[in-house]
PDB file of C-alpha atoms in Angstrom:
ATOM      1  CA  UNK Y 240     -24.702   2.749  18.070  1.00  0.00           C
ATOM      2  CA  UNK Y 241     -23.825   1.595  14.564  1.00  0.00           C
ATOM      3  CA  UNK Y 242     -25.830  -1.138  12.896  1.00  0.00           C
ATOM      4  CA  UNK Y 243     -24.560  -4.045  10.835  1.00  0.00           C
ATOM      5  CA  UNK Y 244     -24.060  -3.109   7.175  1.00  0.00           C
ATOM      6  CA  UNK Y 245     -24.223  -5.290   4.088  1.00  0.00           C
ATOM      7  CA  UNK Y 246     -21.428  -4.580   1.605  1.00  0.00           C
ATOM      8  CA  UNK Y 247     -20.858  -6.046  -1.861  1.00  0.00           C
ATOM      9  CA  UNK Y 248     -17.341  -7.474  -2.323  1.00  0.00           C
ATOM     10  CA  UNK Y 249     -15.487  -5.672  -5.110  1.00  0.00           C
ATOM     11  CA  UNK Y 250     -13.736  -8.891  -6.191  1.00  0.00           C
ATOM     12  CA  UNK Y 251     -16.310 -11.683  -6.097  1.00  0.00           C
ATOM     13  CA  UNK Y 252     -19.537  -9.641  -5.955  1.00  0.00           C
ATOM     14  CA  UNK Y 253     -20.920 -11.520  -2.929  1.00  0.00           C
ATOM     15  CA  UNK Y 254     -22.631  -9.592  -0.161  1.00  0.00           C
ATOM     16  CA  UNK Y 255     -20.985  -9.741   3.265  1.00  0.00           C
ATOM     17  CA  UNK Y 256     -21.934  -8.283   6.638  1.00  0.00           C
ATOM     18  CA  UNK Y 257     -19.758  -5.651   8.272  1.00  0.00           C
ATOM     19  CA  UNK Y 258     -20.810  -5.917  11.900  1.00  0.00           C
ATOM     20  CA  UNK Y 259     -21.264  -2.991  14.286  1.00  0.00           C
ATOM     21  CA  UNK Y 260     -18.344  -4.313  16.367  1.00  0.00           C
ATOM     22  CA  UNK Y 261     -16.106  -4.440  13.292  1.00  0.00           C
ATOM     23  CA  UNK Y 262     -17.152  -0.897  12.393  1.00  0.00           C
ATOM     24  CA  UNK Y 263     -16.176   0.330  15.853  1.00  0.00           C
ATOM     25  CA  UNK Y 264     -12.793  -1.403  15.578  1.00  0.00           C
ATOM     26  CA  UNK Y 265     -12.159   0.076  12.102  1.00  0.00           C
ATOM     27  CA  UNK Y 266     -13.127   3.542  13.324  1.00  0.00           C
ATOM     28  CA  UNK Y 267     -10.879   3.259  16.385  1.00  0.00           C
ATOM     29  CA  UNK Y 268      -7.919   2.277  14.175  1.00  0.00           C
ATOM     30  CA  UNK Y 269      -8.713   4.892  11.508  1.00  0.00           C
ATOM     31  CA  UNK Y 270      -9.269   2.252   8.810  1.00  0.00           C
ATOM     32  CA  UNK Y 271     -11.565   2.670   5.801  1.00  0.00           C
ATOM     33  CA  UNK Y 272     -14.547   0.356   5.356  1.00  0.00           C
ATOM     34  CA  UNK Y 273     -13.618  -3.025   3.847  1.00  0.00           C
ATOM     35  CA  UNK Y 274     -14.188  -3.436   0.122  1.00  0.00           C
ATOM     36  CA  UNK Y 275     -13.663  -7.208   0.029  1.00  0.00           C
ATOM     37  CA  UNK Y 276     -15.257 -10.125   1.865  1.00  0.00           C
ATOM     38  CA  UNK Y 277     -13.046 -12.029   4.292  1.00  0.00           C
ATOM     39  CA  UNK Y 278     -12.203 -14.762   1.771  1.00  0.00           C
ATOM     40  CA  UNK Y 279     -11.162 -12.252  -0.897  1.00  0.00           C
ATOM     41  CA  UNK Y 280      -9.165 -10.215   1.660  1.00  0.00           C
ATOM     42  CA  UNK Y 281      -7.220 -13.363   2.578  1.00  0.00           C
ATOM     43  CA  UNK Y 282      -6.566 -14.099  -1.131  1.00  0.00           C
ATOM     44  CA  UNK Y 283      -5.546 -10.488  -1.854  1.00  0.00           C
ATOM     45  CA  UNK Y 284      -3.191 -10.405   1.138  1.00  0.00           C
ATOM     46  CA  UNK Y 285      -1.581 -13.725   0.127  1.00  0.00           C
ATOM     47  CA  UNK Y 286      -1.196 -12.496  -3.448  1.00  0.00           C
ATOM     48  CA  UNK Y 287       0.362  -9.226  -2.244  1.00  0.00           C
ATOM     49  CA  UNK Y 288       2.755 -11.068   0.087  1.00  0.00           C
ATOM     50  CA  UNK Y 289       3.775 -13.482  -2.679  1.00  0.00           C
ATOM     51  CA  UNK Y 290       4.474 -10.625  -5.073  1.00  0.00           C
ATOM     52  CA  UNK Y 291       6.156  -8.315  -2.568  1.00  0.00           C
ATOM     53  CA  UNK Y 292       7.701 -10.401   0.160  1.00  0.00           C
ATOM     54  CA  UNK Y 293       9.929 -12.796  -1.712  1.00  0.00           C
ATOM     55  CA  UNK Y 294       9.453 -11.542  -5.215  1.00  0.00           C
ATOM     56  CA  UNK Y 295      11.736  -9.311  -7.172  1.00  0.00           C
ATOM     57  CA  UNK Y 296      10.785  -5.665  -7.207  1.00  0.00           C
ATOM     58  CA  UNK Y 297      11.402  -3.816 -10.409  1.00  0.00           C
ATOM     59  CA  UNK Y 298      14.043  -1.117 -10.090  1.00  0.00           C
ATOM     60  CA  UNK Y 299      15.285   1.538 -12.470  1.00  0.00           C
ATOM     61  CA  UNK Y 300      18.856   2.842 -12.808  1.00  0.00           C
ATOM     62  CA  UNK Y 301      19.389   6.545 -12.101  1.00  0.00           C
ATOM     63  CA  UNK Y 302      22.124   9.105 -11.790  1.00  0.00           C
ATOM     64  CA  UNK Y 303      21.568  11.161  -8.652  1.00  0.00           C
ATOM     65  CA  UNK Y 304      20.600  14.746  -9.482  1.00  0.00           C
ATOM     66  CA  UNK Y 305      22.430  15.922  -6.369  1.00  0.00           C
ATOM     67  CA  UNK Y 306      25.748  14.037  -6.178  1.00  0.00           C
ATOM     68  CA  UNK Y 307      25.965  12.214  -9.543  1.00  0.00           C
ATOM     69  CA  UNK Y 308      26.150   8.748  -7.955  1.00  0.00           C
ATOM     70  CA  UNK Y 309      24.674   5.769  -9.843  1.00  0.00           C
ATOM     71  CA  UNK Y 310      21.825   4.060  -7.965  1.00  0.00           C
ATOM     72  CA  UNK Y 311      18.437   2.405  -8.510  1.00  0.00           C
ATOM     73  CA  UNK Y 312      14.935   3.503  -7.530  1.00  0.00           C
ATOM     74  CA  UNK Y 313      11.662   1.505  -7.259  1.00  0.00           C
ATOM     75  CA  UNK Y 314       9.830   3.762  -9.743  1.00  0.00           C
ATOM     76  CA  UNK Y 315      10.364   4.810 -13.326  1.00  0.00           C
ATOM     77  CA  UNK Y 316      11.678   8.389 -13.405  1.00  0.00           C
ATOM     78  CA  UNK Y 317       9.697  10.592 -15.787  1.00  0.00           C
ATOM     79  CA  UNK Y 318      12.470  13.130 -16.340  1.00  0.00           C
ATOM     80  CA  UNK Y 319      10.409  16.099 -15.149  1.00  0.00           C
ATOM     81  CA  UNK Y 320      11.787  16.094 -11.580  1.00  0.00           C
ATOM     82  CA  UNK Y 321      15.187  15.502  -9.993  1.00  0.00           C
ATOM     83  CA  UNK Y 322      15.839  11.974  -8.739  1.00  0.00           C
ATOM     84  CA  UNK Y 323      18.066  11.335  -5.736  1.00  0.00           C
ATOM     85  CA  UNK Y 324      20.190   8.353  -4.691  1.00  0.00           C
ATOM     86  CA  UNK Y 325      19.322   6.652  -1.398  1.00  0.00           C
ATOM     87  CA  UNK Y 326      21.927   8.623   0.571  1.00  0.00           C
ATOM     88  CA  UNK Y 327      20.864  12.052  -0.718  1.00  0.00           C
ATOM     89  CA  UNK Y 328      17.187  11.132  -0.307  1.00  0.00           C
ATOM     90  CA  UNK Y 329      17.764  10.183   3.356  1.00  0.00           C
ATOM     91  CA  UNK Y 330      19.734  13.374   4.004  1.00  0.00           C
ATOM     92  CA  UNK Y 331      16.957  15.488   2.456  1.00  0.00           C
ATOM     93  CA  UNK Y 332      14.275  13.766   4.569  1.00  0.00           C
ATOM     94  CA  UNK Y 333      16.236  14.470   7.769  1.00  0.00           C
ATOM     95  CA  UNK Y 334      15.961  18.230   7.216  1.00  0.00           C
TER      96      UNK Y 334
END
């Protein structure tokens, strides 16, 4: 049986206890060990949700390498690989 572990939070530096029960749950779900204390996890999740959920995501205009259609992608193309529009990307993933 696992024993409680003390982990240092990567954000605030405080030590927190990762209980044996929590370890079993994380292992069952295939999760990695926590790197933040509960308070910092709550703050990080709220910050992520505020930035992702209602916020504007940056997008970059592209010309599809396959069909020539104009579209946008959520990453900055580097020019070293072909970039596909949403439709061509979906079709490629289906195969």
